[in-house]
């Protein structure tokens, strides 16, 4: 059925204007003034912004980690994402050493295909890079449309790969047109610091942050950037938390390297002091890399504004406080790392960014959707409002004011990391390929309606580093 969204303020990464959007067969087929189409359902968006649906480039749904499994799976996680204004997620498919890549990908298809309520895709973790993996990789990239590869430089003895694996992954990515993503922390030194802290009897959650200092994130980020230059490849640094890492990315981009970066809402809105909350509550705020001293927040905002960082990922990786975070009672190193963020990513960026004058409306759209679409091979199908693009749209009321809380969120987890935070603006209705998923704040979608997205290879369409974009930034 045709739909026309009327009288909204349409916002893309480039433009802001009042107009109507015609939707046919899930695609935007017209944009104009006073549009009409016989039989079309009319949706009034007066007083609201119409944004392209958010793209969350970093989620962990139904993921085994830290001796347990995330509380949110592809159903609850994508419902919460949709409530929050996100219409596409790209989740991390884990692999184990010796496991055929196709088997790992099939496991992730199995977790997601009958559950997701919005469209989704996968990044592929690379844990080793031997001849078998090298042989299978081109096939996976071509047939599955998985054009981004993830290497962990931390989590020693579980996910961590060595520099040789990272180097060879960058080489393979250059050959195959894939983007290499890194969790950039020096896992070897962290392991040593954690052992020292525990031996000294330091078991509280705050020691998670104290044993992962920003220098170790900056060092790993710089190392990965150097290897990217050496291989003439392309790199995306996930969850950048601090000045030390942002500076390394800025330096690499100044040299003209294809190095990109993401931060997350928790690093923009929370700080290290949260880990000191009494009664083990600090465990709710255990992420890796950890929350940093508050002054880093403005550095990250500057880096987003200047283009040193391009995207915001939720890094959704939720664990209940009761029974899951509590696995680390008496030993901070056993607290499952991660938190529930998928639902509030969009609103926090809008409220803390646009409403507080740190970024413009168009920059907001770029960070929340367009840049990820370009970097991860989804543009222009996703990430913008244009004729021919999927009708993934968010009707957003900028006047709404609400308080984020576990009592009202839709994630299947017993706390909200941003509990009590006031945000301005709210997604009222959300459409995925022209169908309502959220209508007037009520979920009307269905599990299994989300489609798996084959993505294009990394190409020149991705935003290029430019001297101008960093001159006013963090360097
Ligand atoms: N970030 C975090 O603490 N948990 C999720 C896994 C990861 O991204 O490192
Ligand atoms: Zn990570
Ligand atoms: Zn993550």
XYZ file of C-alpha atoms and ligand atoms in Angstrom:
486
model
C 0.000 0.000 0.000
C 1.159 3.519 -0.793
C 1.813 5.991 1.984
C 2.498 9.709 2.018
C 4.215 11.287 5.000
C 3.009 14.865 4.888
C 4.308 18.186 6.190
C 7.283 16.888 8.132
C 10.629 18.634 8.249
C 12.766 16.265 6.199
C 16.358 16.095 7.406
C 19.263 14.413 5.634
C 23.007 14.745 6.143
C 22.902 17.557 3.571
C 19.500 19.305 3.716
C 16.616 20.377 5.914
C 13.299 21.286 4.274
C 9.546 20.866 4.631
C 7.948 18.406 2.259
C 6.069 15.181 1.630
C 7.472 11.686 1.084
C 5.684 9.169 -1.122
C 6.330 5.502 -0.356
C 5.532 2.664 -2.748
C 6.514 -0.985 -2.298
C 8.779 -0.125 0.597
C 10.791 2.400 -1.426
C 10.759 6.202 -1.428
C 9.255 6.971 -4.826
C 8.660 10.694 -4.523
C 9.650 13.729 -2.498
C 7.905 17.023 -3.079
C 5.316 19.543 -2.047
C 1.611 18.688 -1.805
C 2.157 15.158 -3.101
C -0.927 13.107 -3.896
C -1.442 9.484 -4.865
C -4.829 7.761 -5.201
C -5.480 5.353 -2.343
C -2.392 6.365 -0.403
C -2.512 6.356 3.383
C -1.722 9.849 4.666
C 0.525 10.206 7.701
C 0.695 13.685 9.170
C 4.165 14.609 10.410
C 3.480 18.297 11.119
C 5.733 19.628 13.849
C 8.028 16.616 13.551
C 11.357 15.886 11.937
C 11.514 13.050 9.438
C 14.933 11.412 9.694
C 16.365 8.422 7.830
C 16.220 5.396 10.141
C 19.250 5.112 12.367
C 21.962 2.614 11.505
C 23.643 1.019 14.491
C 26.977 -0.338 13.248
C 27.912 -2.094 16.493
C 25.681 -4.542 18.351
C 26.123 -7.822 20.204
C 22.784 -9.643 20.306
C 22.438 -13.186 21.633
C 26.179 -13.273 22.172
C 28.021 -15.616 24.539
C 30.563 -13.558 26.504
C 32.181 -13.591 29.931
C 30.697 -16.966 30.866
C 27.122 -15.988 30.073
C 24.938 -14.856 27.154
C 23.643 -11.327 26.510
C 20.184 -10.682 27.919
C 18.889 -9.247 24.640
C 18.580 -11.387 21.550
C 17.698 -10.398 17.987
C 14.022 -10.053 18.861
C 14.113 -7.984 22.049
C 17.199 -6.110 20.862
C 15.756 -5.047 17.524
C 12.378 -4.138 19.082
C 14.239 -1.844 21.488
C 16.341 -0.496 18.614
C 13.188 0.341 16.640
C 11.587 2.097 19.615
C 14.752 4.154 19.742
C 14.709 5.153 16.048
C 17.107 2.569 14.623
C 16.085 0.601 11.526
C 19.293 -1.296 10.741
C 21.766 -3.048 13.001
C 25.085 -4.630 12.104
C 25.926 -7.333 14.620
C 29.239 -9.061 15.287
C 29.383 -12.687 14.213
C 31.873 -14.438 16.477
C 34.242 -17.101 15.189
C 36.393 -19.598 17.053
C 39.831 -20.817 16.044
C 39.533 -23.847 13.767
C 35.847 -23.204 13.038
C 34.873 -22.864 9.365
C 33.765 -19.267 8.755
C 30.563 -20.403 7.043
C 29.583 -22.365 10.117
C 29.996 -19.260 12.286
C 27.931 -17.178 9.872
C 25.224 -19.858 9.747
C 25.035 -19.767 13.558
C 24.405 -16.007 13.381
C 21.752 -16.456 10.672
C 20.080 -18.993 12.920
C 20.042 -16.543 15.855
C 18.565 -13.710 13.787
C 16.432 -14.747 10.846
C 13.089 -15.436 12.509
C 13.613 -12.884 15.223
C 14.779 -9.523 13.884
C 12.042 -6.917 13.448
C 14.283 -4.532 11.466
C 16.933 -5.122 8.809
C 20.318 -6.408 9.890
C 23.715 -7.502 8.700
C 26.874 -9.000 10.192
C 30.516 -8.113 10.653
C 32.802 -11.145 10.838
C 35.302 -11.623 13.659
C 38.736 -12.841 12.549
C 40.409 -14.861 15.280
C 43.156 -16.459 13.161
C 44.399 -15.994 9.611
C 45.792 -19.234 8.265
C 45.543 -20.687 4.735
C 42.094 -22.148 5.447
C 40.695 -18.793 6.521
C 42.389 -17.025 3.613
C 40.754 -19.477 1.225
C 37.274 -19.127 2.754
C 37.266 -15.364 3.283
C 36.688 -14.206 -0.339
C 33.705 -16.563 -0.593
C 32.131 -15.215 2.599
C 32.659 -11.628 1.481
C 31.119 -12.318 -1.925
C 28.280 -14.687 -1.028
C 27.259 -13.306 2.359
C 27.969 -9.663 1.583
C 29.961 -9.408 4.794
C 32.414 -6.651 3.950
C 33.764 -5.788 7.387
C 36.141 -7.876 9.497
C 36.673 -7.475 13.231
C 39.939 -8.021 15.065
C 40.148 -7.831 18.853
C 43.448 -6.427 20.177
C 42.244 -7.144 23.734
C 40.520 -9.876 25.778
C 43.654 -11.992 26.168
C 43.043 -15.755 26.078
C 39.544 -15.381 24.633
C 39.032 -13.094 21.625
C 42.433 -11.406 21.338
C 44.362 -11.838 18.093
C 48.030 -10.924 17.721
C 49.523 -8.211 15.525
C 50.369 -10.753 12.822
C 46.687 -11.639 12.483
C 45.780 -7.954 12.343
C 48.425 -7.277 9.698
C 47.292 -10.196 7.521
C 43.643 -9.229 7.967
C 44.450 -5.691 6.776
C 46.236 -7.151 3.735
C 43.310 -9.452 2.934
C 40.841 -6.589 3.410
C 42.801 -4.410 1.007
C 42.668 -7.188 -1.604
C 38.984 -7.985 -1.087
C 37.540 -4.524 -0.491
C 36.623 -4.994 3.156
C 36.877 -2.661 6.137
C 38.872 -3.898 9.145
C 37.407 -3.028 12.531
C 39.489 -3.126 15.695
C 38.792 -3.188 19.393
C 41.917 -1.194 20.184
C 43.358 -1.861 23.632
C 46.688 -3.451 24.543
C 45.386 -6.769 25.901
C 48.781 -8.087 27.023
C 49.537 -5.169 29.312
C 45.945 -5.100 30.581
C 46.206 -8.750 31.602
C 49.339 -7.934 33.611
C 47.703 -4.932 35.312
C 44.582 -6.961 36.162
C 46.678 -9.739 37.736
C 48.629 -7.164 39.767
C 45.430 -5.471 40.994
C 43.823 -8.741 42.049
C 47.022 -9.874 43.789
C 46.915 -6.620 45.777
C 43.348 -7.423 46.846
C 41.679 -4.830 44.619
C 38.454 -6.533 43.568
C 35.894 -3.697 43.174
C 34.396 -2.672 39.805
C 36.397 0.575 39.662
C 39.580 -1.478 39.198
C 38.220 -2.492 35.820
C 38.794 1.102 34.710
C 42.041 1.562 36.604
C 43.623 -1.482 34.942
C 42.697 -0.313 31.438
C 44.233 3.178 31.271
C 43.662 5.423 28.233
C 47.323 5.116 27.213
C 46.697 1.450 26.380
C 43.799 2.402 24.111
C 45.848 5.155 22.464
C 48.822 2.846 21.977
C 46.737 0.096 20.348
C 44.898 2.623 18.159
C 48.189 4.073 16.955
C 49.606 0.588 16.328
C 46.582 -0.421 14.264
C 46.779 2.851 12.310
C 50.471 2.274 11.502
C 49.710 -1.254 10.257
C 46.903 0.206 8.131
C 49.334 2.638 6.533
C 51.868 -0.114 5.952
C 49.299 -2.257 4.143
C 47.557 0.682 2.412
C 44.341 -0.759 3.807
C 41.352 0.672 5.676
C 40.555 0.684 9.374
C 37.555 1.493 11.581
C 38.257 1.830 15.286
C 35.224 0.805 17.346
C 34.158 2.372 20.637
C 36.701 5.190 20.935
C 36.562 6.479 24.520
C 39.351 8.979 25.084
C 41.585 11.746 23.842
C 44.577 9.414 23.476
C 42.742 7.294 20.886
C 41.001 10.196 19.117
C 44.362 11.944 18.701
C 45.863 8.847 17.073
C 42.972 8.671 14.600
C 43.287 12.381 13.836
C 47.028 11.958 13.271
C 46.465 9.028 10.899
C 43.808 10.924 8.957
C 46.079 13.947 8.721
C 48.545 11.658 6.971
C 45.743 10.765 4.536
C 45.217 7.229 5.846
C 41.803 5.620 5.532
C 41.257 5.418 9.278
C 37.756 5.948 10.683
C 36.316 5.882 14.162
C 33.185 5.366 16.206
C 32.245 6.375 19.698
C 29.251 5.280 21.791
C 26.576 7.050 23.849
C 28.013 5.802 27.138
C 31.336 7.557 26.477
C 29.539 10.806 25.635
C 27.143 10.799 28.590
C 28.748 8.793 31.435
C 32.132 8.870 33.139
C 34.462 6.768 35.251
C 32.938 7.906 38.555
C 29.939 5.629 37.839
C 32.146 2.605 38.517
C 32.589 3.799 42.109
C 28.876 3.437 42.953
C 28.400 1.450 46.193
C 26.926 -2.026 46.659
C 28.585 -3.345 43.517
C 26.370 -1.071 41.400
C 29.523 0.117 39.616
C 29.391 -3.242 37.762
C 26.526 -1.871 35.657
C 29.040 0.536 34.108
C 31.736 -1.961 33.170
C 32.571 -1.595 29.500
C 35.808 -2.242 27.663
C 37.410 0.131 26.998
C 36.145 1.639 30.255
C 34.321 4.874 30.946
C 36.860 7.688 31.210
C 37.344 10.907 33.154
C 34.601 13.342 32.222
C 36.778 15.814 30.286
C 37.147 13.221 27.513
C 33.479 13.704 26.609
C 34.091 17.119 25.040
C 37.078 15.732 23.152
C 34.802 13.064 21.669
C 32.118 15.615 20.757
C 34.780 17.740 19.041
C 36.050 14.657 17.222
C 32.525 13.879 15.970
C 31.947 17.437 14.900
C 35.293 17.795 13.144
C 35.033 14.440 11.350
C 37.862 12.657 13.173
C 35.140 10.227 14.313
C 32.298 9.519 11.903
C 29.764 7.328 13.674
C 28.094 6.364 16.915
C 27.549 2.677 17.648
C 25.612 1.475 20.648
C 27.957 -1.457 21.401
C 24.751 -2.994 22.783
C 25.882 -5.923 24.927
C 23.393 -6.217 27.752
C 23.667 -8.283 30.913
C 21.262 -8.240 33.842
C 22.641 -6.830 37.064
C 21.101 -9.721 38.992
C 22.775 -12.991 38.152
C 24.960 -11.769 35.288
C 26.934 -8.655 36.327
C 26.971 -10.315 39.758
C 29.285 -13.007 38.355
C 32.030 -10.502 39.168
C 31.231 -10.079 42.863
C 34.596 -10.311 44.591
C 36.576 -10.201 41.303
C 36.074 -7.281 38.922
C 37.708 -9.206 36.068
C 34.737 -11.602 36.029
C 32.098 -8.896 35.504
C 30.647 -9.439 31.998
C 31.680 -6.414 29.933
C 28.990 -4.365 28.208
C 25.680 -2.645 28.703
C 22.199 -1.891 27.325
C 22.443 1.049 24.920
C 20.685 0.111 21.668
C 17.457 1.917 22.534
C 18.843 5.234 23.761
C 21.705 5.759 21.257
C 19.608 7.884 18.872
C 17.952 10.060 21.526
C 21.147 10.679 23.489
C 22.971 11.829 20.365
C 20.063 14.112 19.468
C 19.482 15.496 22.939
C 23.089 15.883 24.088
C 24.306 16.773 20.599
C 21.745 18.835 18.694
C 19.776 20.244 21.623
C 22.939 21.269 23.457
C 24.410 22.903 20.342
C 27.353 20.527 19.932
C 26.355 19.288 16.463
C 23.939 20.453 13.793
C 20.803 18.616 12.755
C 22.446 17.513 9.498
C 25.570 16.331 11.277
C 23.295 14.350 13.602
C 21.830 12.487 10.612
C 25.285 11.874 9.212
C 26.546 10.398 12.501
C 23.417 8.390 13.333
C 22.845 6.930 9.849
C 24.544 8.227 6.696
C 28.221 7.747 7.560
C 27.614 4.145 8.653
C 25.689 3.432 5.454
C 28.613 4.730 3.402
C 31.348 2.994 5.392
C 29.565 -0.347 5.553
C 28.331 -0.615 1.961
C 24.644 0.186 2.467
C 24.425 3.630 0.858
C 22.145 4.812 -0.751
C 19.773 1.918 -0.046
C 19.981 2.905 3.622
C 21.103 5.973 5.531
C 19.359 8.746 3.627
C 16.013 10.046 2.376
C 16.187 9.944 -1.414
C 14.155 8.615 -4.304
C 14.942 4.920 -4.657
C 16.139 4.473 -1.075
C 14.405 2.076 1.318
C 11.642 3.862 3.203
C 13.342 3.450 6.578
C 12.100 6.556 8.329
C 11.755 8.030 11.792
C 9.065 10.572 12.636
C 10.601 12.412 15.555
C 8.936 14.851 17.937
C 11.597 17.375 18.961
C 9.376 18.917 21.642
C 8.924 15.749 23.706
C 10.787 15.544 26.991
C 11.252 12.242 28.796
C 13.322 10.458 31.387
C 15.277 7.362 30.397
C 14.530 4.469 32.703
C 14.435 0.684 33.015
C 10.769 1.103 33.915
C 9.922 2.341 30.440
C 12.623 0.898 28.181
C 12.039 -2.150 25.967
C 15.350 -3.958 26.380
C 15.112 -7.244 28.280
C 17.488 -6.180 30.999
C 16.934 -5.154 34.606
C 18.605 -1.742 34.578
C 19.124 1.247 32.309
C 22.663 2.614 32.085
C 21.253 6.139 31.682
C 18.628 5.834 34.433
C 17.102 9.220 35.302
C 18.659 11.128 32.408
C 16.336 13.703 30.832
C 16.323 13.764 27.033
C 14.614 16.116 24.652
C 12.997 14.583 21.579
C 11.372 11.212 20.927
C 10.828 8.890 17.966
C 7.040 8.731 17.595
C 6.731 6.424 14.592
C 9.324 4.295 12.835
C 9.003 2.651 9.425
C 11.123 -0.144 8.013
C 10.886 -0.475 4.222
C 7.626 1.462 4.308
C 5.945 -0.613 7.030
C 5.333 0.729 10.513
C 7.382 -1.003 13.175
C 6.526 1.608 15.780
C 3.304 3.549 15.314
C 2.497 6.366 17.737
C 4.952 4.864 20.243
C 3.440 1.361 20.040
C 5.245 -1.648 18.583
C 3.290 -2.955 15.583
C 6.040 -4.965 13.868
C 6.685 -8.682 13.933
C 9.594 -10.989 14.607
C 11.173 -12.203 11.371
C 10.165 -9.168 9.302
C 13.719 -7.819 9.348
C 15.740 -8.825 6.285
C 19.367 -9.839 6.127
C 21.368 -7.239 4.189
C 24.166 -8.194 1.785
C 26.531 -5.257 1.830
C 28.713 -3.775 -0.895
C 32.479 -3.828 -0.635
C 34.349 -0.931 0.900
C 34.836 1.638 -1.789
C 35.738 5.214 -2.545
C 32.175 6.239 -1.655
C 33.184 6.072 1.990
C 34.033 9.483 3.393
C 37.667 10.324 2.667
C 39.936 11.881 5.242
C 40.437 15.548 4.439
C 42.751 18.152 5.849
C 39.879 20.580 6.385
C 37.842 18.288 8.563
C 40.530 17.941 11.209
C 41.902 21.454 11.240
C 39.268 22.606 13.710
C 39.212 19.356 15.600
C 41.183 17.583 18.228
C 44.685 18.015 16.793
N 32.475 -3.243 24.956
C 32.131 -4.122 25.871
O 32.426 -3.909 27.041
N 31.438 -5.231 25.548
C 31.123 -5.700 24.270
C 32.250 -6.388 23.587
C 33.169 -5.414 22.940
O 32.744 -4.686 22.055
O 34.340 -5.345 23.311
Zn 35.138 -4.165 21.912
Zn 31.309 -4.327 20.992
